[in-house]
Coordinates of C-alpha atoms and ligand atoms in Angstrom, one line a residue:
X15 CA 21.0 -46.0 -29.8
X16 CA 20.9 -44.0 -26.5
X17 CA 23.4 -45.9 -23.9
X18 CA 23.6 -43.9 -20.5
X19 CA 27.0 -45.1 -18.6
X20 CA 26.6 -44.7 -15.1
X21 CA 29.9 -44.1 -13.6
X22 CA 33.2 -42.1 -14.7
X23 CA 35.8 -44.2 -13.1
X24 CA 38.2 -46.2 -15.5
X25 CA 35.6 -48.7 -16.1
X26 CA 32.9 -46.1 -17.2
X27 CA 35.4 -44.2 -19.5
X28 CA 36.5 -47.1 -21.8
X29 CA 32.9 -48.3 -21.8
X30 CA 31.4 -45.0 -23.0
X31 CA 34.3 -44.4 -25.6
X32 CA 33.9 -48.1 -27.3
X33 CA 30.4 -47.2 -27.1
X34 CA 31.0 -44.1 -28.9
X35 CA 32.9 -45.9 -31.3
X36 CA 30.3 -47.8 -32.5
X37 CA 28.5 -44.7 -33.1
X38 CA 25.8 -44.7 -30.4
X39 CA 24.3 -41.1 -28.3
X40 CA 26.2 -42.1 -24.8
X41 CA 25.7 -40.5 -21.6
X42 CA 28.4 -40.8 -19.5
X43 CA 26.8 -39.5 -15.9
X44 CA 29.0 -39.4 -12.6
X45 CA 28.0 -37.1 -9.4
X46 CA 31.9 -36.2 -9.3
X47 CA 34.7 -35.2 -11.5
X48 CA 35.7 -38.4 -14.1
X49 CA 38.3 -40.9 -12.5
X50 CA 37.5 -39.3 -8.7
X51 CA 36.8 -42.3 -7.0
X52 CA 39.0 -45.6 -7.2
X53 CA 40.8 -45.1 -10.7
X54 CA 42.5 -41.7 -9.3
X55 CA 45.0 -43.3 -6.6
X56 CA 45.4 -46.9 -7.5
X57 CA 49.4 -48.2 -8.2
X58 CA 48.7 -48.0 -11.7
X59 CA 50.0 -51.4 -12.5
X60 CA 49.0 -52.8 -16.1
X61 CA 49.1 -56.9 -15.3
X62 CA 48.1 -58.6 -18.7
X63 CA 49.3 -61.5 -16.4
X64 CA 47.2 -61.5 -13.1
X65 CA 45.4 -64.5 -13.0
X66 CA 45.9 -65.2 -9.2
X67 CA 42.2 -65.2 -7.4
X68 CA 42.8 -62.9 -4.4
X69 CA 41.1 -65.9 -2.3
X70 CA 44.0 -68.6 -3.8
X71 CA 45.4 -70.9 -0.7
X72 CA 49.0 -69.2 -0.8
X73 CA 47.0 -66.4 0.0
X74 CA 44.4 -67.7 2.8
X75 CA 46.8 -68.7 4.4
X76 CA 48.6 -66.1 5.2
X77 CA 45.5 -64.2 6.5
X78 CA 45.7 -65.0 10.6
X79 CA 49.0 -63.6 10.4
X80 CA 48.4 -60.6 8.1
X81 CA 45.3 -59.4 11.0
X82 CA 47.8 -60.1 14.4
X83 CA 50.1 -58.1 12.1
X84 CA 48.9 -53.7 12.5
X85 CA 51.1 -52.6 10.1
X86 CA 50.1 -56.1 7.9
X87 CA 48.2 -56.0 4.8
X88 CA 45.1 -56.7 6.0
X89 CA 42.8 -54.9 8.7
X90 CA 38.8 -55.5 9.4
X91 CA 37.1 -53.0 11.7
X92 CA 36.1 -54.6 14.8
X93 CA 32.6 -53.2 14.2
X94 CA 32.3 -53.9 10.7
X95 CA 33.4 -57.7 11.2
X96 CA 29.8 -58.9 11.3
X97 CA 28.9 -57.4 8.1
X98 CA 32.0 -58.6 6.6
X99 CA 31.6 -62.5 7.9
X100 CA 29.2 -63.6 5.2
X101 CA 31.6 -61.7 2.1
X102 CA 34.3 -63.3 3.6
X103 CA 32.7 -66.9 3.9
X104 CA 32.5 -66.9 0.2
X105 CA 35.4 -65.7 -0.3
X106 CA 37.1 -68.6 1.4
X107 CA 35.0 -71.0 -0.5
X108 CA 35.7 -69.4 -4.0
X109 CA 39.8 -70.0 -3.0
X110 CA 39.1 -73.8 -3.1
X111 CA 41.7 -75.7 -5.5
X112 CA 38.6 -77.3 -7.7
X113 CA 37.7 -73.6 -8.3
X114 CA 41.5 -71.6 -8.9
X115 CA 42.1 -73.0 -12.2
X116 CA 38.6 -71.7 -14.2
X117 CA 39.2 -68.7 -11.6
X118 CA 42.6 -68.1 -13.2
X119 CA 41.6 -68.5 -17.0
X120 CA 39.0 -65.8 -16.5
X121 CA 41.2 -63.4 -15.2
X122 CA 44.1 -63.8 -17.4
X123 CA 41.4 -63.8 -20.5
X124 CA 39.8 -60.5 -18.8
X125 CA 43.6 -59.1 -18.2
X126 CA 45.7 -60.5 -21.1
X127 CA 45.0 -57.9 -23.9
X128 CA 45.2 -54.8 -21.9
X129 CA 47.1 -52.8 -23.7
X130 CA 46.2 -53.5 -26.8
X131 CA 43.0 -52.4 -25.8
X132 CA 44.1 -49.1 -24.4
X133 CA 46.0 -48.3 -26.9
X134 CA 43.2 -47.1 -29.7
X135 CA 41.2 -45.0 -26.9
X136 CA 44.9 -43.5 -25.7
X137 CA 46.0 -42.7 -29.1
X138 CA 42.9 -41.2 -29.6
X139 CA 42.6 -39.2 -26.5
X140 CA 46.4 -37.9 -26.7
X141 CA 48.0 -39.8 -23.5
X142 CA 49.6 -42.5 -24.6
X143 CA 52.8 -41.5 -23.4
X144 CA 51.3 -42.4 -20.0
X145 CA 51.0 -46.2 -20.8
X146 CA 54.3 -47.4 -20.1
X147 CA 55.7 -51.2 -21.2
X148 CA 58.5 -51.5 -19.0
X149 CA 57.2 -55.0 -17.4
X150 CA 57.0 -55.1 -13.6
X151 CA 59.1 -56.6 -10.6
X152 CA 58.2 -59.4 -7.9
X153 CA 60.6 -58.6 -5.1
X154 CA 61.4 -61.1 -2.1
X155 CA 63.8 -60.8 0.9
X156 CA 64.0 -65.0 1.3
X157 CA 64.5 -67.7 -0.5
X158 CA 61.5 -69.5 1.5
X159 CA 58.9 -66.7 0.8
X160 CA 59.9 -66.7 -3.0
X161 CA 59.2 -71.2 -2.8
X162 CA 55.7 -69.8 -0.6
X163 CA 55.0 -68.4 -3.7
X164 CA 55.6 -70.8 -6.0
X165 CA 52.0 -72.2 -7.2
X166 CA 51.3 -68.7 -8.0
X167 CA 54.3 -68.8 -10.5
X168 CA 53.4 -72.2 -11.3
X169 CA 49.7 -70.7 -12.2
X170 CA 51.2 -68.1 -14.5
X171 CA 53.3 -70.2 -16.2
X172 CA 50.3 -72.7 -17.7
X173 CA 48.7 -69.5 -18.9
X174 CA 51.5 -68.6 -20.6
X175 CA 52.7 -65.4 -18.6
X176 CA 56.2 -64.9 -19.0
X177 CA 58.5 -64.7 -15.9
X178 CA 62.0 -64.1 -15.1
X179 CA 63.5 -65.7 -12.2
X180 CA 66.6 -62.8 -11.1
X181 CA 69.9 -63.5 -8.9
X182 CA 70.5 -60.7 -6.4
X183 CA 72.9 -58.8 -8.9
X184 CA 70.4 -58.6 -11.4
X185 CA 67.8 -57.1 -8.5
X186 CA 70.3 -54.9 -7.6
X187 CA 71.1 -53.9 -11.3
X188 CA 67.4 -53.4 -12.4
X189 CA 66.6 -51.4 -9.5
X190 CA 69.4 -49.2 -8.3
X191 CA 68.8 -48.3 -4.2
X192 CA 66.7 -51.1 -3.5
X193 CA 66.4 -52.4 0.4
X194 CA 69.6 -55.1 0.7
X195 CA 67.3 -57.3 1.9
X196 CA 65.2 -58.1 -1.1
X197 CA 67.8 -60.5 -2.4
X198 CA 64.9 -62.5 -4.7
X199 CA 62.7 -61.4 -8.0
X200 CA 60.9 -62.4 -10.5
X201 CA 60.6 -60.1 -13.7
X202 CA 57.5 -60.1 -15.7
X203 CA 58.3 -59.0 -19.1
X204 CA 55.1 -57.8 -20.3
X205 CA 53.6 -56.1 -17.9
X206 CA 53.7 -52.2 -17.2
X207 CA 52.1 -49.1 -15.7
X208 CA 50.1 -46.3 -16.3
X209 CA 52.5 -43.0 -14.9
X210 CA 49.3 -41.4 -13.9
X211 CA 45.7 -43.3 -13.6
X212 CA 43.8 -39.8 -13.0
X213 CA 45.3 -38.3 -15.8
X214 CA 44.3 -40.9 -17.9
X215 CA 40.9 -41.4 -16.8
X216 CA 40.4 -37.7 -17.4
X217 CA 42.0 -37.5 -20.9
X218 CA 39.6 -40.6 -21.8
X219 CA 36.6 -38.8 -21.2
X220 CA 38.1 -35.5 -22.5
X221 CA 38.5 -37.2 -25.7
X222 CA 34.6 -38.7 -25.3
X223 CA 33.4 -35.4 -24.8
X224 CA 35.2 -33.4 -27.9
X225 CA 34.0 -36.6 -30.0
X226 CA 30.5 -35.6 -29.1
X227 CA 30.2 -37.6 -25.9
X228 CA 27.6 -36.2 -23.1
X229 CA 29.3 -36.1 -19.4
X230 CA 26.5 -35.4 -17.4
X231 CA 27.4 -34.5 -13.9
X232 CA 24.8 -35.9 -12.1
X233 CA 24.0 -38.7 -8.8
X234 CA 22.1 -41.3 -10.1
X235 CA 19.3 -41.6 -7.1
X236 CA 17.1 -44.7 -9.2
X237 CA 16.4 -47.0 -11.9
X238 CA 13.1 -47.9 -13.9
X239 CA 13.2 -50.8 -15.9
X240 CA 10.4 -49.6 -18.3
X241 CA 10.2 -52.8 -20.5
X242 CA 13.0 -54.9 -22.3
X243 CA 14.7 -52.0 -24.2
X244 CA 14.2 -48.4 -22.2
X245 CA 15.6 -47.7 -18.9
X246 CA 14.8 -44.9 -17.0
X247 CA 17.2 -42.8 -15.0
X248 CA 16.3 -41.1 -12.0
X249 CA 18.7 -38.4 -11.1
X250 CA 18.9 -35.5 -8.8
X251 CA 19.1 -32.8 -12.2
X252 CA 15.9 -34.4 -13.7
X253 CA 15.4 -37.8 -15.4
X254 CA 16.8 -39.4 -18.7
X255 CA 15.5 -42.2 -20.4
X256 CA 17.6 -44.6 -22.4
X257 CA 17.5 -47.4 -24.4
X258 CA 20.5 -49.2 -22.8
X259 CA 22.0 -48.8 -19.4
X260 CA 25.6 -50.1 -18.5
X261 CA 26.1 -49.7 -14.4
X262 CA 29.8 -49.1 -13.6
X263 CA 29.5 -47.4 -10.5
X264 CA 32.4 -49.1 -9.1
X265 CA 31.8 -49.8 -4.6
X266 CA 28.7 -48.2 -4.9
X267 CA 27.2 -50.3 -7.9
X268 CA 25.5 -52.4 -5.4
X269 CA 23.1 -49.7 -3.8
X270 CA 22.3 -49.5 -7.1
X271 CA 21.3 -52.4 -8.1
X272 CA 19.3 -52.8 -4.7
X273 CA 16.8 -50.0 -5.8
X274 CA 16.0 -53.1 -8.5
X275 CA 15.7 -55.7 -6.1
X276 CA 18.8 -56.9 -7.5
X277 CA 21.4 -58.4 -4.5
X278 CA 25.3 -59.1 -5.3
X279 CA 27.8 -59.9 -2.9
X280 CA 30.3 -56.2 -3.5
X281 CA 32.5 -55.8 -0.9
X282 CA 34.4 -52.4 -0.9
X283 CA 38.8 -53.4 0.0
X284 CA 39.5 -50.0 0.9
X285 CA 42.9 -49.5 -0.1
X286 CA 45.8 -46.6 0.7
X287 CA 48.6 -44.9 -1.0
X288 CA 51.2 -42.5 0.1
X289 CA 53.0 -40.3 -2.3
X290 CA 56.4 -38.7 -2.3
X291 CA 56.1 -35.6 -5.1
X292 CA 59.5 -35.1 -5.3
X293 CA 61.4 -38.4 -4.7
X294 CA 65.6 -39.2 -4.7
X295 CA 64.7 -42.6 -5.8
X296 CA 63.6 -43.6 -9.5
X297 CA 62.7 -47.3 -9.9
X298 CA 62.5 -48.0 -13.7
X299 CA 59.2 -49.9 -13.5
X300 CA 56.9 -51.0 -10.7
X301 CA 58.2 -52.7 -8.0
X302 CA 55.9 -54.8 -5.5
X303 CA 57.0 -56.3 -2.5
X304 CA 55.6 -59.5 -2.6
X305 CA 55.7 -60.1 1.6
X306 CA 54.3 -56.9 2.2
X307 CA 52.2 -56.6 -0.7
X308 CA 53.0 -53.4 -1.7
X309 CA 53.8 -51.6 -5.0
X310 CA 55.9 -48.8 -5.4
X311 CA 55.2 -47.2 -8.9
X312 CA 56.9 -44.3 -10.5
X313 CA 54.3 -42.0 -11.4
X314 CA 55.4 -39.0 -13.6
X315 CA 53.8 -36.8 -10.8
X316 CA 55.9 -38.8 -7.8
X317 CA 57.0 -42.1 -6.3
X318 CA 53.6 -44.2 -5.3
X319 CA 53.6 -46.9 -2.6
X320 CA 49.8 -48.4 -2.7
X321 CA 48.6 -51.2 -1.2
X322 CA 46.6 -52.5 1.9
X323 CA 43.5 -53.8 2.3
X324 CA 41.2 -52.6 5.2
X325 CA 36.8 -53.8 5.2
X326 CA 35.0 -50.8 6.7
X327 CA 32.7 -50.3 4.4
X328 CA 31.5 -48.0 2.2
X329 CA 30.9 -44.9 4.6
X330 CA 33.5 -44.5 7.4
X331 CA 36.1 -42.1 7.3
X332 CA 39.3 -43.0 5.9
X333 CA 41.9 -44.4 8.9
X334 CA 44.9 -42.7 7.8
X335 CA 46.9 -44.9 10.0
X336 CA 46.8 -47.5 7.2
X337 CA 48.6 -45.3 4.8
X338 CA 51.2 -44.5 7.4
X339 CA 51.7 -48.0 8.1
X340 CA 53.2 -48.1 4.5
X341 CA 55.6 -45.3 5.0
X342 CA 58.5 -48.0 7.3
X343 CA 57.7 -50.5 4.4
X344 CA 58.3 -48.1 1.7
X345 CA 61.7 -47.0 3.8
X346 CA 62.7 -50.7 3.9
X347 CA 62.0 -50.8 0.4
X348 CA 64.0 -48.0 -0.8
X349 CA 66.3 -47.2 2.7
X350 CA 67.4 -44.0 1.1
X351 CA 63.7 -42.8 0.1
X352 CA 63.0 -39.2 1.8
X353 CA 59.5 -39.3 2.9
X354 CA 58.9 -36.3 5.0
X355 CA 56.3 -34.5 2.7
X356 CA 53.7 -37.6 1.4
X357 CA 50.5 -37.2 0.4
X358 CA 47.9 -40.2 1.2
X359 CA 44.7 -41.1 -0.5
X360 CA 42.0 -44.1 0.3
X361 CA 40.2 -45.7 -2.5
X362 CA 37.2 -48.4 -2.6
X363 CA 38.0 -51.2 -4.7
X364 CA 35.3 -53.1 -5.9
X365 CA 35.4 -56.5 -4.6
X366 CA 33.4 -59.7 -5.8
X367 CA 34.2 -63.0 -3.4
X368 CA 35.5 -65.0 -6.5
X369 CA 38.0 -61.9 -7.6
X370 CA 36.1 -61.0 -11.0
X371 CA 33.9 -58.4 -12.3
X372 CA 30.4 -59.0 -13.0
X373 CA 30.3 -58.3 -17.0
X374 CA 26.8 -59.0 -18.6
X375 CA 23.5 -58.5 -18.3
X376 CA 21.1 -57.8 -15.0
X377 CA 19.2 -61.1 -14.5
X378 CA 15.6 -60.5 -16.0
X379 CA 16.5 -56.9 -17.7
X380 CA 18.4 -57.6 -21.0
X381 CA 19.2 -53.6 -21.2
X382 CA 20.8 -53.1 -18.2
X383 CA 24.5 -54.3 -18.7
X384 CA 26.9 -54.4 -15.4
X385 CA 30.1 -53.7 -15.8
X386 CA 31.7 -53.9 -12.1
X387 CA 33.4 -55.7 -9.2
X388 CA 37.2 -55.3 -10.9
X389 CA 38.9 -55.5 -7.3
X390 CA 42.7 -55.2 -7.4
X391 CA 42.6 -55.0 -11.0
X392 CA 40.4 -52.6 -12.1
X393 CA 42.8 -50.5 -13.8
X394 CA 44.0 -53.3 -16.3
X395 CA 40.7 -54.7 -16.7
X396 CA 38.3 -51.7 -17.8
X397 CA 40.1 -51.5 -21.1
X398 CA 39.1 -55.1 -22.5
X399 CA 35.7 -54.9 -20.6
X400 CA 34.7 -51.6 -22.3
X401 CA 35.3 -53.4 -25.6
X402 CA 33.3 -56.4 -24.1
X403 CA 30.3 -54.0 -23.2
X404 CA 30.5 -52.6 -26.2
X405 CA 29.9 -56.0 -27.8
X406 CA 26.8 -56.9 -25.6
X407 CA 25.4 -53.3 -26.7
X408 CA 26.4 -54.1 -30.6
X409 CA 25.0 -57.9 -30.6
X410 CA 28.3 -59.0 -31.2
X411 CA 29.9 -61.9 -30.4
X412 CA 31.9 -60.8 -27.4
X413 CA 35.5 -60.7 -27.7
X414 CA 36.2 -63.0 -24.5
X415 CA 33.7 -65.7 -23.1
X416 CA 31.7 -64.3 -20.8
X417 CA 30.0 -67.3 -18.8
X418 CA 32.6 -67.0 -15.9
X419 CA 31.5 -63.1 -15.2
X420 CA 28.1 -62.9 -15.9
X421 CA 25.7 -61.5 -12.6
X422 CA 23.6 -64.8 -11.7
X423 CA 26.6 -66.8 -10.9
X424 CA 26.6 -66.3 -7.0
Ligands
FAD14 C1 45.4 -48.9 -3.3 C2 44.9 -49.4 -4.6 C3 45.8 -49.9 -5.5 C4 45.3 -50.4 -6.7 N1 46.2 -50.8 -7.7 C5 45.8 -51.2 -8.9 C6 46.8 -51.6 -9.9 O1 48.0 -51.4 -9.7 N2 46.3 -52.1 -11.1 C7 45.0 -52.3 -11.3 O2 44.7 -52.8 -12.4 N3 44.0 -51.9 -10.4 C8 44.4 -51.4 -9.2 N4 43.5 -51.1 -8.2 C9 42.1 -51.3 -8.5 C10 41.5 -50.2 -9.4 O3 41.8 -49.0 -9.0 C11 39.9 -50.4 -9.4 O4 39.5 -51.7 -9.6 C12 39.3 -49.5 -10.4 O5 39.7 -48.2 -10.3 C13 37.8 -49.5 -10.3 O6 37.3 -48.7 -11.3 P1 35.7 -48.4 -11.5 O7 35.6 -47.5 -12.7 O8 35.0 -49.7 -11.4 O9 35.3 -47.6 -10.1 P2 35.6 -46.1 -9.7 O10 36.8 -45.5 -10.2 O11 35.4 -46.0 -8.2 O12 34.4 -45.3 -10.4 C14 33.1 -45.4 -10.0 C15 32.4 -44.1 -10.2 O13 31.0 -44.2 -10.0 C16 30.5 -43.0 -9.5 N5 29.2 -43.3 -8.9 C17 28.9 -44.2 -7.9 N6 27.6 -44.2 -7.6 C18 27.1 -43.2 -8.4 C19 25.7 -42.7 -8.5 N7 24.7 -43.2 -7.8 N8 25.5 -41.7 -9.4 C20 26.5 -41.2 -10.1 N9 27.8 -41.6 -10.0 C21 28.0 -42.6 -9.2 C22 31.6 -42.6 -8.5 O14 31.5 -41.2 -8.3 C23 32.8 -43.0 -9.3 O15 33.4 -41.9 -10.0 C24 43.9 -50.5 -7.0 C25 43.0 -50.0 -6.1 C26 43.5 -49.5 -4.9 C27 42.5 -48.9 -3.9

């Protein structure tokens, strides 16, 4: 069957290569270079564990304080507030308590077999020494914002995540050169990193091209639904008709379902890195600060401190500000850390109020298959949801539930 992939960020990538694995004619089609929008700078954090809905109350609550806060987490643009109002209204209501717990289960479902689901398409493509099992590390300076975060522990713990409450020593042993006043962590076991997210975005579609793959680079201006099973592709090179469609455009799938008629509620979280290429401080595995809410990951290219989360939308200019607000945060973090030559990057995470993807078909067009909205998980999650698009594709019964992701539920 002919599958066109719209998309060649993470997401796209696994989805074409499963695709390809079940021996279909895939198109992958992106108007830039594979893994050039959100998958190229994230922290690279693998979290078969994340299960904590971005909108949970530990969370909301901390919001007022996060925007008095400039060099805070958080930051809305004055003039993009109205737009941002109605997103943000159902994101509140999707934290509600009767809602975290189905919330939870879908993500950790979505998250929990991550690697083994990289692992065939990394073997195959060559880079699986980038996919790194080393687990990952909560840090906390007091003992009152590690009880703050307690339900979210609590929420892991019933799905079976396994976490590992540190003394100070053991901090201080596990991560040589830490700030002295992160005196708290929590160890999870099974998570991990990948040392460089481009890289491995590009070596997946490398390998999808020399299996025979098409990587058309190409902007994808419209969509024609011609009739239950042919879609047709309008693009700026000349059209392409196939028999199924998956969307993973990531931010921008939206505009794309528009064209269609079709309206869901993607927010972009434009978020920041800076990165020190050459740094005098090696943390064994990725560290996040949970106050601050930022990771610093060892990349094999550098030392990464990502986070932030600024709604601007999908067209203003990068405010660089927000990645220099992490450079004092990644100081306190590693007081030692020479910084003077960072490189900084903005990325658009694709963000649905309730914190998952949409995976499934388009309401009313059974051979259009969505595959977006990862937010703050993107990276962990494209692995199982290429396998899940796959399924869809194949007729087979999908390897996770998908009620809790499918497109109509807003
Ligand atoms: C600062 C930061 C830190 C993060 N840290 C982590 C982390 O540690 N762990 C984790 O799991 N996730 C993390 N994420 C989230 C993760 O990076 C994203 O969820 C993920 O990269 C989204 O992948 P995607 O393939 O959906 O989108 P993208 O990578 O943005 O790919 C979408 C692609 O679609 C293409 N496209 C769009 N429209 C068209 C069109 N009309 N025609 C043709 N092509 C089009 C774009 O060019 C782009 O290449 C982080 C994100 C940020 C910003």
């Amino acid at each position: 069957m002919r599958v066109a992939v719209v998309g060649a960020g993470i997401v796209g990538v696994c989805a074409a290569s499963y695709l390809q694995r079940d021996g279909h004619d895939v198109v992958l089609i992106d108007r830039g270079e594979p893994g050039d929008g959100c998958s190229k700078g994230n922290a690279g954090a693998l979290s078969p564990g994340s299960c904590i809905p971005m909108s949970a109350p530990g969370v909301l609550r901390n919001v007022p304080r996060w925007l008095l806060d400039p060099s805070g987490p958080l930051h809305i643009r004055p003039a993009y507030l109205p737009r941002a109002i109605p997103w943000l209204a159902r994101f509140a209501a999707a934290g509600r308590a009767r809602h975290i717990d189905s919330l939870a289960d879908a993500l950790r479902a979505l998250h929990r077999d991550t690697f083994d689901n990289y692992a065939p398409l990394a073997g195959n493509a060559g880079c699986i020494d980038l996919i790194r099992r080393t687990g990952s590390l909560a840090v906390f300076k007091t003992a009152a914002s590690l009880a703050g975060s307690q339900r979210e522990w609590e929420i892991r713990a019933v799905r079976q995540v396994r976490q590992q409450r540190l003394e100070e020593s053991e901090v201080r042993d596990l991560v040589p050169g830490l700030g002295a006043e992160y005196r708290h962590g929590i160890l999870l076991p099974d998570h991990g990193f990948v040392a460089n997210p481009h890289r491995l975005t590009r070596a997946l579609a490398d390998a999808f091209v020399g299996d025979g793959g098409t990587l058309r680079r190409d902007h994808v201006l419209g969509i024609d639904m011609e009739s239950v099973d042919a879609v047709w592709l309008r693009l700026d090179g000349g059209d392409l008709a196939a028999e199924r469609c998956i969307i993973a455009a990531g931010a921008w799938s939206a505009r794309l379902l528009a064209l269609l008629g079709i309206r869901v509620p993607l927010e972009t979280q434009r978020g920041y890195h800076v990165m020190v290429a050459d740094p005098n401080v090696a943390p064994p595995l990725p560290v996040v600060s949970a106050d601050a809410k930022v990771y610093a990951t060892p990349m094999e290219h550098g030392l990464r401190f990502a986070g932030t989360v600024e709604f601007a939308g999908l067209d203003a200019e990068p405010d660089y500000r927000r990645a220099q607000a992490l450079v004092p945060l990644a100081k306190e973090m590693f007081p030692d850390l020479r910084i003077e030559s960072a490189t900084q990057w903005m990325g658009h995470r694709p963000c649905l109020p309730d914190s998952l993807p949409i995976i499934g078909a388009a309401p009313g067009h059974p051979a259009l298959i969505l595959a977006f909205g990862h937010g703050h998980h993107g990276l962990t999650g494209a692995s199982t949801t290429g396998r899940l698009v796959a399924d869809l594709v194949a007729g087979r019964p999908p390897a996770v539930d998908l009620a809790p992701y499918r497109a109509d539920r807003f």
